[in-house]
């Protein structure tokens, strides 16, 4: 039976963990920026924009998904 080898060496592992932390911080910045944009749009009494919800790219490639169903989704 072969012994499994680690995917990352220790230096790569710490760099990978650092990048994960940076990605999480950037995702939070994007989420906060979207919330601020929606808040500002409401402040101007403009027609309501389509509500969006930021989702992690681990789940959706675009990072954004509509908060409401549309007639086109089941076509």
Coordinates of N, CA and C in Angstrom, one line a residue:
X1 N 0.8 -1.2 0.0 CA 0.0 0.0 0.0 C 0.9 1.2 0.0
X2 N 0.6 2.2 -0.9 CA 1.4 3.4 -1.0 C 0.9 4.4 0.1
X3 N 1.9 5.1 0.6 CA 1.6 6.2 1.5 C 1.2 7.4 0.7
X4 N 0.1 8.1 1.1 CA -0.3 9.3 0.4 C 0.6 10.4 0.7
X5 N 0.8 11.3 -0.3 CA 1.7 12.4 -0.1 C 0.9 13.7 0.1
X6 N 1.4 14.6 0.8 CA 0.6 15.9 1.0 C 0.5 16.6 -0.3
X7 N -0.6 17.3 -0.4 CA -0.9 18.1 -1.6 C 0.0 19.3 -1.7
X8 N 0.2 19.9 -0.5 CA 1.0 21.1 -0.5 C 2.2 20.9 0.5
X9 N 3.3 21.5 0.2 CA 4.4 21.5 1.1 C 4.1 22.6 2.2
X10 N 4.8 22.6 3.3 CA 4.4 23.6 4.4 C 4.4 25.0 3.9
X11 N 5.3 25.4 3.1 CA 5.4 26.8 2.6 C 4.2 27.1 1.7
X12 N 3.8 26.2 0.9 CA 2.6 26.4 0.0 C 1.3 26.4 0.8
X13 N 1.3 25.6 1.8 CA 0.1 25.5 2.7 C -0.2 26.8 3.4
X14 N 0.9 27.5 3.9 CA 0.7 28.8 4.6 C 0.3 29.8 3.6
X15 N 0.9 29.8 2.4 CA 0.5 30.8 1.3 C -1.0 30.6 0.9
X16 N -1.4 29.3 0.8 CA -2.8 29.0 0.4 C -3.7 29.5 1.5
X17 N -3.4 29.3 2.8 CA -4.2 29.8 3.8 C -4.3 31.3 3.9
X18 N -3.2 32.0 3.6 CA -3.2 33.4 3.5 C -4.1 33.9 2.4
X19 N -4.0 33.3 1.2 CA -4.9 33.6 0.1 C -6.3 33.4 0.4
X20 N -6.7 32.3 1.1 CA -8.0 32.1 1.5 C -8.6 33.3 2.4
X21 N -7.7 33.7 3.3 CA -8.1 34.9 4.2 C -8.3 36.1 3.4
X22 N -7.4 36.4 2.4 CA -7.5 37.6 1.6 C -8.8 37.5 0.7
X23 N -9.1 36.3 0.2 CA -10.3 36.1 -0.6 C -11.6 36.4 0.2
X24 N -11.6 35.9 1.5 CA -12.7 36.1 2.4 C -12.9 37.6 2.6
X25 N -11.8 38.3 2.8 CA -11.9 39.8 3.1 C -12.4 40.5 1.8
X26 N -12.0 40.1 0.6 CA -12.5 40.7 -0.6 C -13.9 40.4 -0.8
X27 N -14.4 39.2 -0.5 CA -15.8 38.8 -0.7 C -16.6 39.7 0.3
X28 N -16.2 40.0 1.5 CA -16.9 40.8 2.4 C -16.9 42.3 1.9
X29 N -15.8 42.8 1.3 CA -15.8 44.1 0.7 C -16.9 44.2 -0.4
X30 N -16.9 43.2 -1.3 CA -17.9 43.2 -2.4 C -19.3 43.2 -1.8
X31 N -19.6 42.4 -0.8 CA -20.9 42.3 -0.2 C -21.3 43.7 0.4
X32 N -20.4 44.3 1.1 CA -20.7 45.6 1.7 C -20.9 46.7 0.6
X33 N -20.1 46.6 -0.5 CA -20.2 47.6 -1.6 C -21.6 47.5 -2.2
X34 N -22.1 46.2 -2.4 CA -23.4 46.0 -3.0 C -24.5 46.6 -2.1
X35 N -24.3 46.3 -0.8 CA -25.3 46.8 0.2 C -25.4 48.4 0.1
X36 N -24.2 49.0 0.0 CA -24.1 50.5 0.0 C -24.7 51.0 -1.3
X37 N -24.5 50.3 -2.4 CA -25.1 50.8 -3.7 C -26.6 50.7 -3.6
X38 N -27.1 49.6 -3.1 CA -28.6 49.5 -2.9 C -29.1 50.6 -2.0
X39 N -28.4 50.9 -0.9 CA -28.9 51.9 0.0 C -28.9 53.2 -0.6
X40 N -27.8 53.6 -1.4 CA -27.8 54.8 -2.1 C -28.9 55.0 -3.1
X41 N -29.2 53.9 -3.8 CA -30.2 53.9 -4.8 C -31.6 54.2 -4.2
X42 N -31.8 53.6 -3.0 CA -33.0 53.9 -2.3 C -33.1 55.3 -1.8
X43 N -31.9 55.9 -1.4 CA -31.9 57.3 -0.9 C -32.3 58.3 -2.0
X44 N -32.1 58.0 -3.2 CA -32.5 58.9 -4.3 C -33.9 58.8 -4.8
X45 N -34.7 57.9 -4.1 CA -36.1 57.7 -4.5 C -36.2 57.2 -6.0
X46 N -35.2 56.6 -6.4 CA -35.2 56.1 -7.8 C -36.1 54.8 -7.8
X47 N -36.5 54.4 -9.0 CA -37.2 53.1 -9.1 C -36.4 52.0 -8.5
X48 N -37.0 51.2 -7.8 CA -36.2 50.1 -7.1 C -35.4 49.3 -8.1
X49 N -34.1 49.1 -7.8 CA -33.3 48.2 -8.6 C -33.7 46.8 -8.3
X50 N -33.3 45.9 -9.2 CA -33.6 44.5 -9.0 C -32.7 44.1 -7.8
X51 N -33.4 43.6 -6.7 CA -32.6 43.2 -5.6 C -31.6 42.0 -5.9
X52 N -30.4 42.2 -5.4 CA -29.4 41.2 -5.6 C -28.9 40.7 -4.3
X53 N -28.4 39.5 -4.3 CA -27.8 38.9 -3.1 C -26.4 38.4 -3.5
X54 N -25.4 38.9 -2.8 CA -24.0 38.4 -3.1 C -23.9 37.0 -2.6
X55 N -23.4 36.1 -3.4 CA -23.1 34.7 -2.9 C -21.6 34.4 -3.3
X56 N -21.1 33.5 -2.5 CA -19.7 33.2 -2.7 C -19.5 32.5 -4.0
X57 N -18.4 32.8 -4.7 CA -18.1 32.2 -6.0 C -17.9 30.7 -5.9
X58 N -17.8 30.2 -4.6 CA -17.7 28.7 -4.5 C -19.0 28.1 -4.8
X59 N -20.1 28.9 -4.8 CA -21.4 28.4 -5.1 C -22.0 28.8 -6.4
X60 N -21.6 30.0 -6.9 CA -22.1 30.6 -8.1 C -21.0 31.3 -8.8
X61 N -20.8 31.0 -10.1 CA -19.7 31.6 -10.8 C -19.7 33.1 -10.9
X62 N -20.9 33.7 -11.0 CA -21.0 35.2 -11.2 C -20.8 35.9 -9.9
X63 N -21.1 35.2 -8.8 CA -21.0 35.9 -7.5 C -22.3 36.7 -7.1
X64 N -23.2 36.8 -8.1 CA -24.4 37.5 -7.8 C -25.6 36.6 -8.3
X65 N -26.7 36.7 -7.5 CA -27.9 36.0 -8.0 C -29.1 36.9 -7.7
X66 N -30.1 36.8 -8.5 CA -31.3 37.6 -8.3 C -32.0 37.1 -7.1
X67 N -32.5 38.1 -6.3 CA -33.2 37.8 -5.1 C -34.7 37.3 -5.4
X68 N -35.1 37.6 -6.6 CA -36.5 37.3 -7.0 C -36.5 36.3 -8.2
X69 N -37.5 35.5 -8.2 CA -37.6 34.6 -9.4 C -38.0 35.4 -10.6
X70 N -37.6 35.0 -11.8 CA -38.0 35.7 -13.0 C -38.8 34.7 -13.9
X71 N -39.5 35.2 -14.8 CA -40.3 34.3 -15.7 C -39.4 33.5 -16.6
X72 N -38.1 33.9 -16.8 CA -37.2 33.3 -17.7 C -36.5 32.1 -17.2
X73 N -36.5 31.9 -15.9 CA -35.7 30.9 -15.3 C -36.1 29.4 -15.7
X74 N -37.3 29.2 -15.9 CA -37.8 27.8 -16.2 C -37.9 27.6 -17.7
X75 N -37.5 28.5 -18.5 CA -37.6 28.3 -20.0 C -36.5 27.4 -20.5

